Coordinates of C-alpha atoms in Angstrom, one line a residue:
M1 CA -127.5 -79.3 82.1
P2 CA -124.6 -81.2 80.4
D3 CA -121.1 -80.1 80.6
T4 CA -120.3 -80.4 76.8
S5 CA -122.1 -79.9 73.5
P6 CA -123.3 -83.2 71.9
I7 CA -121.3 -83.0 68.6
L8 CA -118.0 -81.3 69.1
A9 CA -117.9 -81.8 72.9
L10 CA -117.4 -78.1 73.5
P11 CA -117.5 -77.0 77.2
L12 CA -120.7 -75.3 78.0
L13 CA -121.2 -72.5 80.5
Q14 CA -122.9 -73.6 83.7
P15 CA -125.4 -71.5 85.8
A16 CA -123.6 -69.1 88.2
Q17 CA -120.2 -70.3 86.8
A18 CA -117.2 -68.3 87.9
Q19 CA -114.5 -67.4 85.3
K20 CA -116.7 -67.9 82.4
H21 CA -113.9 -66.7 80.0
V22 CA -111.9 -69.9 80.6
T23 CA -114.8 -72.1 79.5
V24 CA -115.5 -69.8 76.5
N25 CA -111.9 -69.7 75.5
E26 CA -111.6 -73.5 75.8
A27 CA -114.5 -73.9 73.5
L28 CA -113.1 -71.4 71.0
L29 CA -109.8 -73.3 70.9
L30 CA -111.6 -76.5 70.1
L31 CA -113.5 -75.0 67.4
E32 CA -110.3 -73.6 65.9
A33 CA -108.9 -77.0 65.9
A34 CA -111.7 -78.8 64.3
V35 CA -113.2 -76.2 61.9
Q36 CA -111.8 -75.7 58.3
L37 CA -109.6 -78.8 59.1
V38 CA -106.3 -78.5 57.3
V39 CA -103.4 -80.8 58.5
E40 CA -99.8 -81.0 57.7
D41 CA -99.7 -84.7 57.3
R42 CA -101.2 -88.1 58.5
S43 CA -98.1 -90.3 58.5
R44 CA -96.4 -89.2 61.8
T45 CA -96.3 -91.4 64.9
A46 CA -94.5 -88.8 67.0
P47 CA -94.5 -85.0 67.1
P48 CA -92.3 -83.0 64.9
A49 CA -89.0 -81.6 66.5
E50 CA -90.1 -77.9 66.2
P51 CA -93.7 -77.5 65.7
G52 CA -95.4 -74.1 64.9
Q53 CA -98.1 -72.5 66.8
G54 CA -101.5 -73.8 65.7
Q55 CA -99.8 -76.6 63.6
R56 CA -102.2 -79.7 63.1
H57 CA -101.5 -83.3 62.3
L58 CA -103.5 -86.5 62.1
V59 CA -101.9 -88.9 64.5
A60 CA -100.9 -92.2 62.6
P61 CA -101.3 -95.6 64.1
G62 CA -98.6 -96.7 66.5
A63 CA -98.1 -93.3 68.0
V64 CA -95.4 -92.8 70.7
G65 CA -94.1 -90.1 73.0
D66 CA -96.5 -87.2 73.6
W67 CA -98.9 -88.7 70.9
A68 CA -99.1 -92.2 72.5
G69 CA -102.7 -93.5 72.6
Q70 CA -104.0 -90.7 70.3
E71 CA -104.0 -92.7 67.1
G72 CA -106.6 -90.9 64.6
A73 CA -106.9 -87.8 66.7
V74 CA -106.3 -84.3 65.4
A75 CA -103.1 -83.1 67.2
V76 CA -102.9 -79.2 67.6
F77 CA -99.9 -77.6 69.0
D78 CA -101.0 -74.7 71.2
S79 CA -98.8 -72.6 73.4
G80 CA -96.2 -75.3 73.8
V81 CA -98.5 -78.1 74.4
W82 CA -100.4 -80.7 72.2
R83 CA -104.1 -80.7 72.3
F84 CA -106.0 -83.7 70.8
V85 CA -109.4 -83.4 69.2
P86 CA -111.1 -86.9 68.6
P87 CA -112.8 -86.9 65.2
A88 CA -116.4 -88.1 64.6
P89 CA -117.2 -90.2 61.5
G90 CA -117.6 -88.2 58.4
W91 CA -115.1 -85.5 59.3
W92 CA -113.0 -84.3 56.3
A93 CA -109.5 -83.1 56.5
E94 CA -107.2 -81.5 53.8
V95 CA -103.7 -83.1 54.0
R96 CA -101.2 -80.7 52.7
A97 CA -98.4 -83.2 52.2
E98 CA -100.6 -85.2 49.8
G99 CA -102.6 -82.4 48.2
R100 CA -105.9 -84.3 48.8
Q101 CA -108.8 -84.9 51.2
V102 CA -109.3 -87.7 53.6
V103 CA -112.3 -88.8 55.7
W104 CA -112.5 -90.3 59.1
T105 CA -114.5 -93.6 58.8
G106 CA -114.7 -94.2 62.5
S107 CA -111.5 -96.2 62.6
A108 CA -109.1 -94.7 60.1
W109 CA -108.6 -91.6 57.9
E110 CA -109.1 -92.7 54.3
I111 CA -108.7 -91.0 50.9
R112 CA -112.1 -89.3 50.0
Q113 CA -113.1 -90.6 46.6
P114 CA -115.2 -88.2 44.7
D115 CA -118.5 -89.2 42.9
L116 CA -117.5 -89.5 39.2
D117 CA -120.8 -90.8 38.0
Q118 CA -122.9 -88.6 35.6
L119 CA -120.2 -86.0 35.3
P120 CA -120.9 -83.3 32.6
G121 CA -117.4 -83.7 31.3
L122 CA -113.7 -84.3 32.3
G123 CA -110.6 -82.7 31.1
I124 CA -107.2 -84.1 31.7
G125 CA -104.4 -81.7 30.9
T126 CA -106.9 -79.7 28.7
A127 CA -110.5 -78.4 28.8
H128 CA -113.5 -80.6 27.7
D129 CA -116.4 -79.1 25.7
A130 CA -120.1 -80.1 24.9
V131 CA -118.9 -82.5 22.1
N132 CA -115.5 -83.8 23.4
R133 CA -116.8 -84.4 26.9
L134 CA -113.7 -86.4 27.8
A135 CA -110.5 -84.6 26.7
L136 CA -106.9 -85.7 27.4
A137 CA -103.7 -83.9 26.6
A138 CA -100.7 -86.2 27.2
E139 CA -97.7 -87.9 25.6
A140 CA -99.5 -91.4 25.9
S141 CA -102.6 -93.0 27.2
L142 CA -102.6 -96.5 28.8
F143 CA -105.5 -98.9 28.9
S144 CA -104.4 -101.9 30.8
H145 CA -106.1 -105.2 31.9
A146 CA -107.5 -106.0 35.4
G147 CA -106.2 -109.6 35.5
A148 CA -107.1 -110.9 31.9
G149 CA -107.9 -109.0 28.7
H150 CA -109.0 -105.6 28.0
Q151 CA -111.6 -104.5 25.5
M152 CA -112.5 -101.0 24.3
K153 CA -116.0 -100.4 23.1
V154 CA -117.2 -97.6 20.7
N155 CA -121.0 -97.9 20.4
K156 CA -123.5 -96.1 18.0
A157 CA -127.2 -95.9 17.9
T158 CA -128.1 -96.9 14.4
P159 CA -126.3 -98.4 11.3
A160 CA -126.4 -95.0 9.7
D161 CA -124.4 -93.4 12.6
T162 CA -120.7 -93.4 13.0
A163 CA -118.5 -95.3 15.5
S164 CA -114.9 -94.8 14.6
L165 CA -111.3 -93.8 15.4
L166 CA -110.3 -90.5 13.6
F167 CA -106.5 -89.8 13.1
Q168 CA -105.7 -86.1 12.5
T169 CA -102.6 -83.8 11.7
N170 CA -103.2 -80.3 13.2
W171 CA -106.8 -81.1 13.6
S172 CA -107.3 -82.1 10.1
G173 CA -108.5 -85.7 9.4
R174 CA -106.0 -88.0 7.6
A175 CA -107.4 -91.6 8.4
E176 CA -110.5 -93.0 10.0
M177 CA -111.4 -96.6 10.8
G178 CA -114.5 -98.1 12.1
L179 CA -118.2 -98.2 11.3
S180 CA -118.9 -95.0 9.3
G181 CA -122.4 -94.8 8.0
S182 CA -123.0 -98.5 7.9
D183 CA -122.2 -101.7 9.8
A184 CA -119.3 -102.7 7.5
W185 CA -115.9 -101.9 9.1
A186 CA -114.0 -99.6 6.8
L187 CA -110.7 -97.8 6.6
K188 CA -110.8 -94.3 5.0
V189 CA -107.9 -91.9 4.1
S190 CA -107.6 -88.4 3.0
A191 CA -104.6 -86.3 1.9
E192 CA -106.1 -82.9 3.0
G193 CA -109.0 -83.6 5.4
S194 CA -112.0 -83.0 3.0
A195 CA -111.8 -85.6 0.2
W196 CA -111.8 -89.2 1.5
I197 CA -111.1 -92.5 -0.1
E198 CA -112.5 -95.8 1.1
A199 CA -109.3 -97.9 1.0
L200 CA -110.8 -101.1 2.6
A201 CA -114.3 -102.2 3.6
V202 CA -115.1 -105.5 5.2
D203 CA -118.5 -107.1 4.6
G204 CA -119.8 -108.2 7.9
A205 CA -121.8 -111.2 6.5
T206 CA -119.0 -112.7 4.4
G207 CA -115.8 -111.1 5.7
H208 CA -114.8 -110.3 2.1
V209 CA -112.8 -107.1 1.6
S210 CA -113.3 -104.4 -1.1
G211 CA -112.2 -100.8 -1.6
A212 CA -109.7 -98.6 -3.5
A213 CA -106.7 -100.8 -2.2
V214 CA -108.1 -104.0 -3.6
Q215 CA -108.0 -105.2 -7.2
A216 CA -111.2 -104.3 -8.9
S217 CA -111.3 -106.8 -11.7
A218 CA -109.2 -109.6 -13.2
S219 CA -107.7 -107.2 -15.6
D220 CA -106.9 -104.6 -12.9
V221 CA -103.2 -104.2 -12.6
T222 CA -103.1 -100.9 -10.7
P223 CA -99.7 -100.6 -8.9
G224 CA -100.2 -100.8 -5.1
R225 CA -103.4 -102.7 -5.0
L226 CA -104.0 -105.9 -3.2
M227 CA -104.7 -108.9 -5.4
R228 CA -107.9 -110.7 -4.9
A229 CA -107.6 -114.5 -4.6
D230 CA -110.2 -115.1 -7.4
Y231 CA -108.3 -112.8 -9.7
G232 CA -104.8 -114.0 -9.1
Y233 CA -102.8 -117.2 -8.8
S234 CA -101.3 -118.9 -5.7
P235 CA -100.5 -122.5 -4.7
G236 CA -104.3 -123.1 -4.2
N237 CA -105.3 -122.4 -7.8
L238 CA -102.1 -122.4 -9.9
L239 CA -102.8 -125.9 -11.0
G240 CA -106.3 -127.2 -11.9
E241 CA -108.8 -126.9 -14.7
V242 CA -108.3 -123.8 -16.9
S243 CA -111.2 -121.7 -18.2
Q244 CA -112.0 -118.4 -19.6
S245 CA -114.8 -115.9 -19.9
G246 CA -114.7 -113.0 -22.3
G247 CA -111.1 -113.6 -23.0
Q248 CA -110.1 -113.5 -19.3
P249 CA -108.8 -116.4 -17.3
T250 CA -111.4 -117.6 -14.7
G251 CA -109.8 -120.9 -13.7
A252 CA -106.4 -122.2 -12.8
A253 CA -103.1 -121.1 -14.6
I254 CA -102.0 -124.6 -15.8
Q255 CA -103.8 -127.8 -16.5
S256 CA -102.2 -131.0 -17.5
G257 CA -103.1 -134.6 -18.0
S258 CA -102.8 -137.7 -20.2
T259 CA -105.1 -140.1 -22.1
A260 CA -104.4 -143.1 -24.2
N261 CA -103.6 -140.7 -27.0
G262 CA -100.9 -139.0 -25.1
S263 CA -100.3 -136.0 -22.8
F264 CA -101.6 -132.4 -22.8
L265 CA -100.7 -129.1 -21.2
R266 CA -103.2 -126.2 -21.2
L267 CA -102.4 -122.6 -20.2
A268 CA -104.8 -120.0 -18.9
D269 CA -104.1 -117.8 -22.0
G270 CA -105.5 -120.5 -24.3
T271 CA -102.3 -122.2 -25.4
Q272 CA -102.5 -126.0 -25.6
I273 CA -99.6 -128.4 -26.1
C274 CA -100.2 -132.2 -26.9
T275 CA -97.4 -134.9 -27.1
H276 CA -97.5 -138.6 -27.9
S277 CA -95.3 -141.4 -28.8
L278 CA -96.7 -142.8 -32.1
T279 CA -96.3 -146.1 -34.0
M280 CA -96.3 -145.7 -37.9
L281 CA -96.9 -148.5 -40.2
A282 CA -96.0 -149.0 -43.9
G283 CA -98.4 -147.5 -46.3
A284 CA -99.4 -147.7 -50.1
Y285 CA -97.2 -144.9 -51.2
N286 CA -93.7 -145.9 -50.2
N287 CA -94.1 -144.4 -46.7
V288 CA -95.0 -145.2 -43.1
G289 CA -97.9 -143.3 -41.4
G290 CA -100.4 -143.2 -38.7
T291 CA -103.3 -141.3 -37.4
W292 CA -102.9 -139.4 -34.1
T293 CA -105.9 -138.4 -32.2
F294 CA -105.0 -135.6 -29.7
A295 CA -105.2 -136.1 -26.1
Q296 CA -107.5 -132.9 -26.1
P297 CA -109.0 -131.3 -29.1
F298 CA -107.7 -128.0 -30.6
V299 CA -109.6 -125.0 -32.0
G300 CA -108.5 -123.0 -34.9
T301 CA -105.0 -123.4 -36.4
R302 CA -102.6 -125.8 -34.8
S303 CA -99.0 -126.7 -35.7
V304 CA -97.9 -130.4 -35.5
S305 CA -94.2 -131.5 -35.2
L306 CA -93.1 -134.9 -36.0
T307 CA -89.5 -135.9 -35.2
A308 CA -88.1 -138.9 -37.1
P309 CA -85.7 -140.4 -37.1
N310 CA -84.8 -139.8 -33.4
S311 CA -82.9 -141.6 -30.8
G312 CA -86.0 -143.0 -29.1
S313 CA -87.5 -144.6 -32.3
D314 CA -87.5 -148.3 -33.0
Y315 CA -87.2 -149.3 -36.7
I316 CA -88.7 -152.7 -37.7
N317 CA -87.9 -154.0 -41.2
C318 CA -86.5 -150.6 -42.1
S319 CA -83.8 -148.0 -41.1
A320 CA -83.7 -144.3 -40.3
S321 CA -81.8 -143.5 -43.4
Q322 CA -84.7 -144.7 -45.6
F323 CA -87.0 -141.6 -44.6
G324 CA -87.1 -138.0 -45.6
L325 CA -89.9 -135.5 -45.7
C326 CA -92.7 -135.6 -43.2
R327 CA -96.2 -134.9 -44.4
Q328 CA -99.2 -134.2 -42.2
G329 CA -103.0 -133.7 -42.7
S330 CA -105.3 -131.3 -40.9
G331 CA -107.8 -131.5 -38.0
G332 CA -108.5 -130.2 -34.6
V333 CA -109.3 -133.7 -33.1
S334 CA -106.9 -135.9 -35.0
V335 CA -104.1 -135.7 -37.7
V336 CA -102.7 -138.1 -40.3
L337 CA -98.9 -138.1 -40.3
N338 CA -96.6 -139.7 -42.8
L339 CA -92.8 -140.2 -43.2
T340 CA -91.9 -140.4 -46.9
G341 CA -89.4 -143.0 -47.9
I342 CA -86.4 -142.0 -50.1
T343 CA -85.7 -145.7 -50.8
P344 CA -88.1 -148.6 -51.4
I345 CA -89.9 -149.5 -47.9
D346 CA -90.6 -153.0 -47.0
P347 CA -94.5 -153.5 -46.8
A348 CA -93.8 -154.9 -43.2
A349 CA -92.0 -151.9 -42.1
Q350 CA -92.9 -150.1 -38.8
V351 CA -91.4 -147.1 -36.9
R352 CA -92.3 -147.2 -33.2
N353 CA -92.0 -144.5 -30.5
V354 CA -92.1 -141.7 -32.9
R355 CA -92.2 -138.5 -30.8
V356 CA -94.9 -136.1 -32.0
S357 CA -96.1 -132.8 -30.6
A358 CA -98.7 -130.2 -31.5
I359 CA -99.2 -126.7 -30.2
G360 CA -102.3 -124.4 -30.8
R361 CA -105.2 -123.2 -28.9
W362 CA -107.9 -124.8 -26.6
V363 CA -110.1 -121.8 -26.8

């Protein structure tokens, strides 16, 4: 018959053994040391100065003094002496100094990690429920990287479901962003938690933005709305070809150019200005004149201004003092201009570099 039990090595009574109480008491003391194992700490390498009866410790590596050579054992103070119980792999111990459990692996006492898979719920500082299975009450939450970046995922089953972040005041919604009822990312806001406005929505195929915070049309000047690139002007479309549709600008804000017949400037509102430097020849009615074909045609009524004499004009076989009233014809493509002479004009007279301008509309 063996002297000890196979698991806890408790002393066993032998046939015809005398003083059986000694063996029984020894076994009971070992049981008391090993069962319901709660120790004071696991960091000591030497006994405390004044241990209490029944006090238990886990002997740390590098033990000295009365604990020398007992690393990893359960040290129990009993009747003025230290007893040592060697642990078996799988033993658990509650460490009071740390407020947690450790397990003996066969070579060291290590923190026992609970199985956190498939938990029904988890509440940190608060209680979870059937819907909010993960609940947290704290001043802040930290999600950090594990060496590189960090990505938070919010997944939904179908496009009609919701995957979003909801921001509340006293449990009443005020803002929500994410995929709400579709696969287009959106930002919604509410003043009181029941009526919601979709401020922004981003189309997943194009990346284009729409919503109450965005200009709805070219004529929309609602304060606080974001201007659409195709409804407003910026360095990219300020200069270019002007155009209109239904009276609304659809192209650039300013268009300019020049031809052999002068220069032109068109504005998005329909205004057109043409300028030229004209040569006027002597005519049959004691005048000088010429035909100006506009650099770009006008529509409707236009006003033509002819300046003569002026400092930039050149007078051939005539002088500035010989001219008075300016007369002009009509036309949207060209116009006939005349300077009436107030004294007889030489048939070979010319006035060169006469500055002329016309203003009207291109649409």
